[in-house]
Amino acid sequence: MNALTIKITSEKFSLASAFTISRGTKTHAEVIVVTVGDGTFLGRGECVPYGRYEETIESVTRQIEKLPSDVTLKTLHSVLPAGAARNAVDCALWDLEAKKSGTSVWKMTGEVEPKPLTTAYTLSLDAPAVMQENAKANAYRPLLKIKLGGPNDLSRLEAVRTGAPDAEIIIDANEGWTEPVWLALQQDLQDLGVVLVEQPLPATKDQCLADHEHMVPLCADESCHTSLELAQLKDRYEFINIKLDKTGGLSEALITRERAIELGLGIMVGCMVGTSLGMAPAILLAQGAKFVDLDGPLLLAEDRPNGLRYDGSIVYPPTTDFWG
């Protein structure tokens, strides 16, 4: 195989409004784009370095800079660990292979032809009155995901339900609750029609989830990165949230999805806050998933040119000239 050129670019995209979760607030999405070339064709992939996992733009860039120029999809996992760096390179290599072969990634992987999907739309953590207004403005969407994980969470949830009485609601606590808080909220969560709760407890303190009835299904996010964690999670959660920036790309994400289904775990496919280039490979992965949360571009002030098409909460597969 000829040596590849590997170009690394860091980019910043303004958010449409400040976005707050239990760990803090951000006003921009900072991403890394990897472009791999063989002299004729180019492939692209995007990742979002995430501070929760001790990643920065600089640290991820250094990881990618150390890659050998003859890296392939088969050898990548032996030279980079799971995480943002491997995700960008893995997705870029898939894109390159598709363009070289004149086919599509879904055909190369043996997946079904991707169809449009209904994505959740995320409401930032805020005061109850603000979250109610945001819910009201998005009440036409069938699935809302709300960030919680602080004082007055029940008031926030009640406010969102008032603002969007017909929408299904997912709660994402981002590790912000304790065991007593989660237990005390369970009945209210059920009564208010919550369909899923993501990561209620810190990843290092979620063992107790196996000891209690779950009145509302639980989904592992920070507790689940790759297929290696699945066996220990199956008694604590009903679902796992697969994100490419955690698995280290589409290759491991497909393995994680397959093994999770074998273990009886439900699938949610999520994302960090990024652009259409980061969402495009996940569209393929999310086919058949019970819950889809690929709303990153909807949270941006402006997405990439010719990115994914969104029609309300419906997201359409990428064109092959954009990715895959």
CSV table of C-alpha atoms in Angstrom, one decimal:
chain,number,residue,atom,x,y,z
A,1,MET,CA,0.0,0.0,0.0
A,2,ASN,CA,1.2,3.5,-0.8
A,3,ALA,CA,1.9,5.9,2.0
A,4,LEU,CA,-1.0,8.0,3.0
A,5,THR,CA,-1.0,11.7,3.6
A,6,ILE,CA,-2.7,12.6,6.9
A,7,LYS,CA,-3.8,16.2,7.5
A,8,ILE,CA,-5.1,17.3,10.9
A,9,THR,CA,-7.2,20.5,11.3
A,10,SER,CA,-8.8,21.9,14.4
A,11,GLU,CA,-11.9,23.9,13.9
A,12,LYS,CA,-14.4,25.8,16.1
A,13,PHE,CA,-18.1,26.2,15.4
A,14,SER,CA,-20.3,28.7,17.4
A,15,LEU,CA,-23.4,27.2,19.1
A,16,ALA,CA,-26.7,28.7,18.5
A,17,SER,CA,-27.0,29.4,22.2
A,18,ALA,CA,-24.9,28.4,25.3
A,19,PHE,CA,-25.2,24.7,26.1
A,20,THR,CA,-25.1,23.6,29.7
A,21,ILE,CA,-24.9,20.1,31.3
A,22,SER,CA,-24.2,19.1,34.8
A,23,ARG,CA,-20.4,19.5,34.2
A,24,GLY,CA,-20.4,23.0,32.8
A,25,THR,CA,-21.4,25.3,29.9
A,26,LYS,CA,-20.0,25.7,26.4
A,27,THR,CA,-20.5,28.2,23.7
A,28,HIS,CA,-18.5,26.6,20.9
A,29,ALA,CA,-18.0,23.1,19.4
A,30,GLU,CA,-14.3,22.4,19.0
A,31,VAL,CA,-13.6,19.6,16.6
A,32,ILE,CA,-10.7,17.9,14.8
A,33,VAL,CA,-10.9,17.0,11.1
A,34,VAL,CA,-8.6,14.3,9.7
A,35,THR,CA,-8.2,14.1,6.0
A,36,VAL,CA,-6.4,11.1,4.6
A,37,GLY,CA,-5.2,10.8,1.0
A,38,ASP,CA,-3.6,8.3,-1.3
A,39,GLY,CA,-2.6,10.7,-4.0
A,40,THR,CA,-5.9,10.4,-5.9
A,41,PHE,CA,-8.7,10.2,-3.4
A,42,LEU,CA,-9.4,11.9,0.0
A,43,GLY,CA,-11.4,10.7,3.0
A,44,ARG,CA,-12.5,12.8,6.0
A,45,GLY,CA,-13.5,12.1,9.6
A,46,GLU,CA,-14.3,14.3,12.5
A,47,CYS,CA,-13.9,13.9,16.3
A,48,VAL,CA,-14.7,16.0,19.4
A,49,PRO,CA,-12.0,15.8,22.1
A,50,TYR,CA,-13.8,15.5,25.4
A,51,GLY,CA,-12.5,16.8,28.7
A,52,ARG,CA,-14.4,14.2,30.7
A,53,TYR,CA,-12.1,11.6,29.1
A,54,GLU,CA,-9.0,13.8,29.6
A,55,GLU,CA,-8.9,14.7,25.9
A,56,THR,CA,-7.9,18.1,24.5
A,57,ILE,CA,-7.4,19.4,21.0
A,58,GLU,CA,-3.7,19.2,21.6
A,59,SER,CA,-3.5,15.7,23.1
A,60,VAL,CA,-5.7,14.2,20.3
A,61,THR,CA,-3.6,16.0,17.6
A,62,ARG,CA,-0.4,14.5,19.1
A,63,GLN,CA,-1.9,11.0,19.0
A,64,ILE,CA,-2.8,11.4,15.3
A,65,GLU,CA,0.6,12.9,14.4
A,66,LYS,CA,2.3,9.7,15.7
A,67,LEU,CA,0.5,7.5,13.2
A,68,PRO,CA,2.5,5.6,10.6
A,69,SER,CA,1.8,6.6,7.0
A,70,ASP,CA,0.9,3.1,6.1
A,71,VAL,CA,-1.9,2.8,8.7
A,72,THR,CA,-5.1,0.9,7.6
A,73,LEU,CA,-8.4,0.1,9.0
A,74,LYS,CA,-7.1,-3.3,10.0
A,75,THR,CA,-4.0,-1.9,11.8
A,76,LEU,CA,-5.5,1.3,13.3
A,77,HIS,CA,-6.8,-0.5,16.5
A,78,SER,CA,-3.3,-1.7,17.3
A,79,VAL,CA,-1.8,1.7,17.2
A,80,LEU,CA,-4.5,4.0,18.7
A,81,PRO,CA,-6.7,3.3,21.8
A,82,ALA,CA,-10.5,3.9,21.7
A,83,GLY,CA,-11.3,7.6,21.8
A,84,ALA,CA,-11.6,10.7,19.8
A,85,ALA,CA,-8.3,10.4,17.9
A,86,ARG,CA,-9.1,6.9,16.6
A,87,ASN,CA,-12.6,7.9,15.7
A,88,ALA,CA,-11.5,10.7,13.3
A,89,VAL,CA,-8.9,8.5,11.6
A,90,ASP,CA,-11.2,5.4,11.4
A,91,CYS,CA,-14.0,7.3,9.8
A,92,ALA,CA,-11.6,9.1,7.4
A,93,LEU,CA,-10.2,5.7,6.3
A,94,TRP,CA,-13.7,4.3,5.8
A,95,ASP,CA,-14.6,7.4,3.6
A,96,LEU,CA,-11.3,7.0,1.7
A,97,GLU,CA,-12.0,3.3,1.0
A,98,ALA,CA,-15.5,4.0,-0.2
A,99,LYS,CA,-14.3,6.7,-2.6
A,100,LYS,CA,-11.5,4.5,-3.9
A,101,SER,CA,-13.9,1.6,-4.6
A,102,GLY,CA,-16.6,3.7,-6.0
A,103,THR,CA,-19.2,2.2,-3.6
A,104,SER,CA,-20.6,3.2,-0.2
A,105,VAL,CA,-19.6,2.4,3.4
A,106,TRP,CA,-22.9,0.8,4.1
A,107,LYS,CA,-22.3,-1.7,1.3
A,108,MET,CA,-18.7,-2.3,2.4
A,109,THR,CA,-19.8,-3.1,5.9
A,110,GLY,CA,-22.8,-5.3,4.9
A,111,GLU,CA,-25.2,-2.9,6.6
A,112,VAL,CA,-28.7,-2.1,5.4
A,113,GLU,CA,-29.1,0.9,3.1
A,114,PRO,CA,-29.5,3.9,5.5
A,115,LYS,CA,-32.9,5.5,5.8
A,116,PRO,CA,-34.0,8.8,7.4
A,117,LEU,CA,-34.2,8.7,11.2
A,118,THR,CA,-36.0,10.6,13.9
A,119,THR,CA,-33.5,12.2,16.3
A,120,ALA,CA,-34.0,13.5,19.8
A,121,TYR,CA,-33.5,17.2,20.3
A,122,THR,CA,-31.6,18.3,23.4
A,123,LEU,CA,-32.6,21.0,25.8
A,124,SER,CA,-29.8,22.5,27.8
A,125,LEU,CA,-29.8,22.6,31.6
A,126,ASP,CA,-31.3,25.8,32.8
A,127,ALA,CA,-33.9,27.4,35.1
A,128,PRO,CA,-37.3,25.6,35.0
A,129,ALA,CA,-39.0,28.6,33.4
A,130,VAL,CA,-36.4,28.8,30.6
A,131,MET,CA,-36.5,25.1,30.0
A,132,GLN,CA,-40.3,25.3,29.8
A,133,GLU,CA,-40.1,28.0,27.1
A,134,ASN,CA,-37.5,26.0,25.2
A,135,ALA,CA,-39.7,22.9,25.4
A,136,LYS,CA,-42.7,24.9,24.2
A,137,ALA,CA,-40.8,26.1,21.2
A,138,ASN,CA,-39.9,22.5,20.4
A,139,ALA,CA,-43.1,20.8,21.4
A,140,TYR,CA,-43.7,19.7,17.8
A,141,ARG,CA,-40.7,17.4,18.0
A,142,PRO,CA,-41.6,13.8,18.9
A,143,LEU,CA,-38.6,13.2,21.2
A,144,LEU,CA,-36.9,15.6,23.5
A,145,LYS,CA,-33.8,15.0,25.6
A,146,ILE,CA,-33.3,17.2,28.6
A,147,LYS,CA,-30.1,17.8,30.5
A,148,LEU,CA,-30.5,17.5,34.3
A,149,GLY,CA,-28.2,16.8,37.2
A,150,GLY,CA,-28.6,19.7,39.6
A,151,PRO,CA,-30.9,21.1,42.3
A,152,ASN,CA,-34.6,21.4,41.4
A,153,ASP,CA,-34.4,18.7,38.7
A,154,LEU,CA,-38.0,17.7,39.4
A,155,SER,CA,-39.2,21.2,38.8
A,156,ARG,CA,-37.2,21.3,35.5
A,157,LEU,CA,-38.8,18.1,34.3
A,158,GLU,CA,-42.3,19.3,35.3
A,159,ALA,CA,-41.7,22.5,33.4
A,160,VAL,CA,-40.6,20.7,30.3
A,161,ARG,CA,-43.6,18.4,30.5
A,162,THR,CA,-45.9,21.4,30.7
A,163,GLY,CA,-44.2,23.0,27.7
A,164,ALA,CA,-44.2,19.9,25.6
A,165,PRO,CA,-47.2,17.7,26.8
A,166,ASP,CA,-47.1,15.2,24.0
A,167,ALA,CA,-43.3,14.7,23.4
A,168,GLU,CA,-41.5,11.6,24.6
A,169,ILE,CA,-38.8,12.7,27.1
A,170,ILE,CA,-35.3,11.3,27.7
A,171,ILE,CA,-33.4,12.6,30.7
A,172,ASP,CA,-29.6,12.8,30.7
A,173,ALA,CA,-28.2,13.4,34.1
A,174,ASN,CA,-24.5,13.2,32.9
A,175,GLU,CA,-23.5,11.4,36.2
A,176,GLY,CA,-25.0,14.3,38.2
A,177,TRP,CA,-27.2,12.3,40.6
A,178,THR,CA,-26.6,10.1,43.6
A,179,GLU,CA,-28.2,6.8,44.4
A,180,PRO,CA,-30.7,8.4,46.9
A,181,VAL,CA,-31.6,11.2,44.4
A,182,TRP,CA,-32.3,8.7,41.6
A,183,LEU,CA,-34.4,6.4,43.9
A,184,ALA,CA,-36.4,9.4,45.1
A,185,LEU,CA,-37.1,10.5,41.6
A,186,GLN,CA,-38.1,7.2,40.1
A,187,GLN,CA,-41.9,7.4,40.6
A,188,ASP,CA,-42.0,11.0,39.3
A,189,LEU,CA,-40.0,10.0,36.3
A,190,GLN,CA,-42.5,7.3,35.5
A,191,ASP,CA,-45.5,9.5,36.2
A,192,LEU,CA,-44.2,12.3,34.0
A,193,GLY,CA,-43.8,9.9,31.0
A,194,VAL,CA,-40.0,9.7,30.9
A,195,VAL,CA,-39.0,6.9,28.5
A,196,LEU,CA,-35.3,6.7,29.3
A,197,VAL,CA,-32.7,8.0,31.8
A,198,GLU,CA,-29.1,8.3,30.7
A,199,GLN,CA,-26.2,7.8,33.2
A,200,PRO,CA,-27.9,8.8,36.4
A,201,LEU,CA,-24.8,8.0,38.6
A,202,PRO,CA,-21.1,8.5,38.1
A,203,ALA,CA,-19.5,5.7,36.1
A,204,THR,CA,-17.4,4.6,39.1
A,205,LYS,CA,-20.5,4.4,41.3
A,206,ASP,CA,-23.1,2.7,39.2
A,207,GLN,CA,-22.8,-0.9,40.6
A,208,CYS,CA,-25.7,-0.2,42.9
A,209,LEU,CA,-28.0,0.1,39.9
A,210,ALA,CA,-28.1,-3.7,39.7
A,211,ASP,CA,-29.6,-3.8,43.2
A,212,HIS,CA,-32.8,-1.9,42.5
A,213,GLU,CA,-35.9,-2.1,40.3
A,214,HIS,CA,-35.8,0.4,37.4
A,215,MET,CA,-39.2,2.0,37.0
A,216,VAL,CA,-37.8,3.8,33.9
A,217,PRO,CA,-35.2,2.1,31.7
A,218,LEU,CA,-31.6,3.2,32.2
A,219,CYS,CA,-29.0,3.9,29.6
A,220,ALA,CA,-25.2,3.7,30.1
A,221,ASP,CA,-23.2,6.6,28.5
A,222,GLU,CA,-20.1,7.5,30.5
A,223,SER,CA,-20.0,3.9,31.8
A,224,CYS,CA,-19.9,2.4,28.3
A,225,HIS,CA,-17.1,3.1,25.8
A,226,THR,CA,-16.5,-0.1,23.8
A,227,SER,CA,-17.6,-3.7,23.6
A,228,LEU,CA,-15.3,-4.6,26.5
A,229,GLU,CA,-17.5,-3.0,29.2
A,230,LEU,CA,-20.8,-4.7,28.1
A,231,ALA,CA,-20.7,-7.8,30.2
A,232,GLN,CA,-20.5,-5.9,33.4
A,233,LEU,CA,-23.2,-3.4,32.4
A,234,LYS,CA,-26.0,-5.8,31.4
A,235,ASP,CA,-27.4,-6.1,34.9
A,236,ARG,CA,-27.2,-2.3,35.6
A,237,TYR,CA,-28.7,-0.9,32.4
A,238,GLU,CA,-31.3,-1.7,29.8
A,239,PHE,CA,-29.7,0.4,27.1
A,240,ILE,CA,-26.2,1.6,26.1
A,241,ASN,CA,-25.4,4.8,24.3
A,242,ILE,CA,-22.9,4.2,21.5
A,243,LYS,CA,-20.9,7.2,20.5
A,244,LEU,CA,-18.2,7.1,17.8
A,245,ASP,CA,-15.9,9.4,19.9
A,246,LYS,CA,-16.1,6.8,22.7
A,247,THR,CA,-15.7,3.6,20.6
A,248,GLY,CA,-12.9,5.1,18.5
A,249,GLY,CA,-14.7,5.0,15.2
A,250,LEU,CA,-17.3,3.1,13.2
A,251,SER,CA,-15.4,-0.1,13.2
A,252,GLU,CA,-15.6,-0.7,17.0
A,253,ALA,CA,-19.0,0.9,17.1
A,254,LEU,CA,-20.4,-1.8,14.8
A,255,ILE,CA,-18.9,-4.5,17.0
A,256,THR,CA,-20.2,-2.9,20.2
A,257,ARG,CA,-23.7,-2.8,18.7
A,258,GLU,CA,-23.6,-6.4,17.7
A,259,ARG,CA,-22.4,-7.7,21.1
A,260,ALA,CA,-24.9,-5.5,23.0
A,261,ILE,CA,-27.8,-6.9,21.1
A,262,GLU,CA,-26.5,-10.4,21.8
A,263,LEU,CA,-26.5,-9.6,25.5
A,264,GLY,CA,-30.1,-8.2,25.3
A,265,LEU,CA,-29.1,-4.6,25.7
A,266,GLY,CA,-31.1,-1.9,23.8
A,267,ILE,CA,-29.3,0.5,21.5
A,268,MET,CA,-29.1,4.3,21.6
A,269,VAL,CA,-26.8,6.0,19.2
A,270,GLY,CA,-25.6,9.4,20.4
A,271,CYS,CA,-23.1,12.1,19.6
A,272,MET,CA,-20.9,14.8,21.1
A,273,VAL,CA,-21.8,18.4,19.9
A,274,GLY,CA,-20.2,18.4,16.5
A,275,THR,CA,-21.0,19.0,12.8
A,276,SER,CA,-22.6,16.9,10.1
A,277,LEU,CA,-19.2,15.3,9.3
A,278,GLY,CA,-19.2,13.8,12.8
A,279,MET,CA,-22.8,12.6,12.6
A,280,ALA,CA,-22.6,11.1,9.1
A,281,PRO,CA,-21.0,7.7,10.0
A,282,ALA,CA,-23.4,7.4,13.0
A,283,ILE,CA,-26.4,7.6,10.7
A,284,LEU,CA,-25.3,4.2,9.3
A,285,LEU,CA,-24.8,2.8,12.9
A,286,ALA,CA,-28.2,4.1,14.1
A,287,GLN,CA,-30.3,2.2,11.6
A,288,GLY,CA,-32.6,0.1,13.7
A,289,ALA,CA,-31.7,1.7,17.0
A,290,LYS,CA,-34.5,2.3,19.5
A,291,PHE,CA,-33.3,5.8,20.3
A,292,VAL,CA,-31.3,8.2,18.1
A,293,ASP,CA,-29.7,11.3,19.4
A,294,LEU,CA,-27.8,12.9,16.4
A,295,ASP,CA,-28.8,16.5,16.8
A,296,GLY,CA,-25.3,18.0,17.0
A,297,PRO,CA,-25.7,20.2,13.9
A,298,LEU,CA,-29.1,21.5,15.1
A,299,LEU,CA,-27.3,23.0,18.1
A,300,LEU,CA,-24.8,24.9,16.0
A,301,ALA,CA,-25.2,28.5,14.7
A,302,GLU,CA,-24.0,27.2,11.3
A,303,ASP,CA,-23.1,23.7,10.1
A,304,ARG,CA,-20.7,22.7,7.4
A,305,PRO,CA,-21.7,23.4,3.7
A,306,ASN,CA,-23.6,20.5,2.1
A,307,GLY,CA,-24.0,18.7,5.4
A,308,LEU,CA,-26.8,16.5,6.6
A,309,ARG,CA,-30.3,17.5,5.8
A,310,TYR,CA,-32.6,18.0,8.8
A,311,ASP,CA,-36.3,18.4,8.4
A,312,GLY,CA,-37.6,19.1,11.9
A,313,SER,CA,-36.4,16.1,13.8
A,314,ILE,CA,-35.9,13.9,10.7
A,315,VAL,CA,-32.3,13.5,9.7
A,316,TYR,CA,-31.4,12.1,6.3
A,317,PRO,CA,-28.4,10.0,5.4
A,318,PRO,CA,-25.3,11.8,3.9
A,319,THR,CA,-24.7,12.0,0.3
A,320,THR,CA,-21.7,9.9,-0.7
A,321,ASP,CA,-19.7,12.9,-1.8
A,322,PHE,CA,-20.0,14.4,1.7
A,323,TRP,CA,-19.1,11.2,3.5
A,324,GLY,CA,-19.2,7.4,2.9
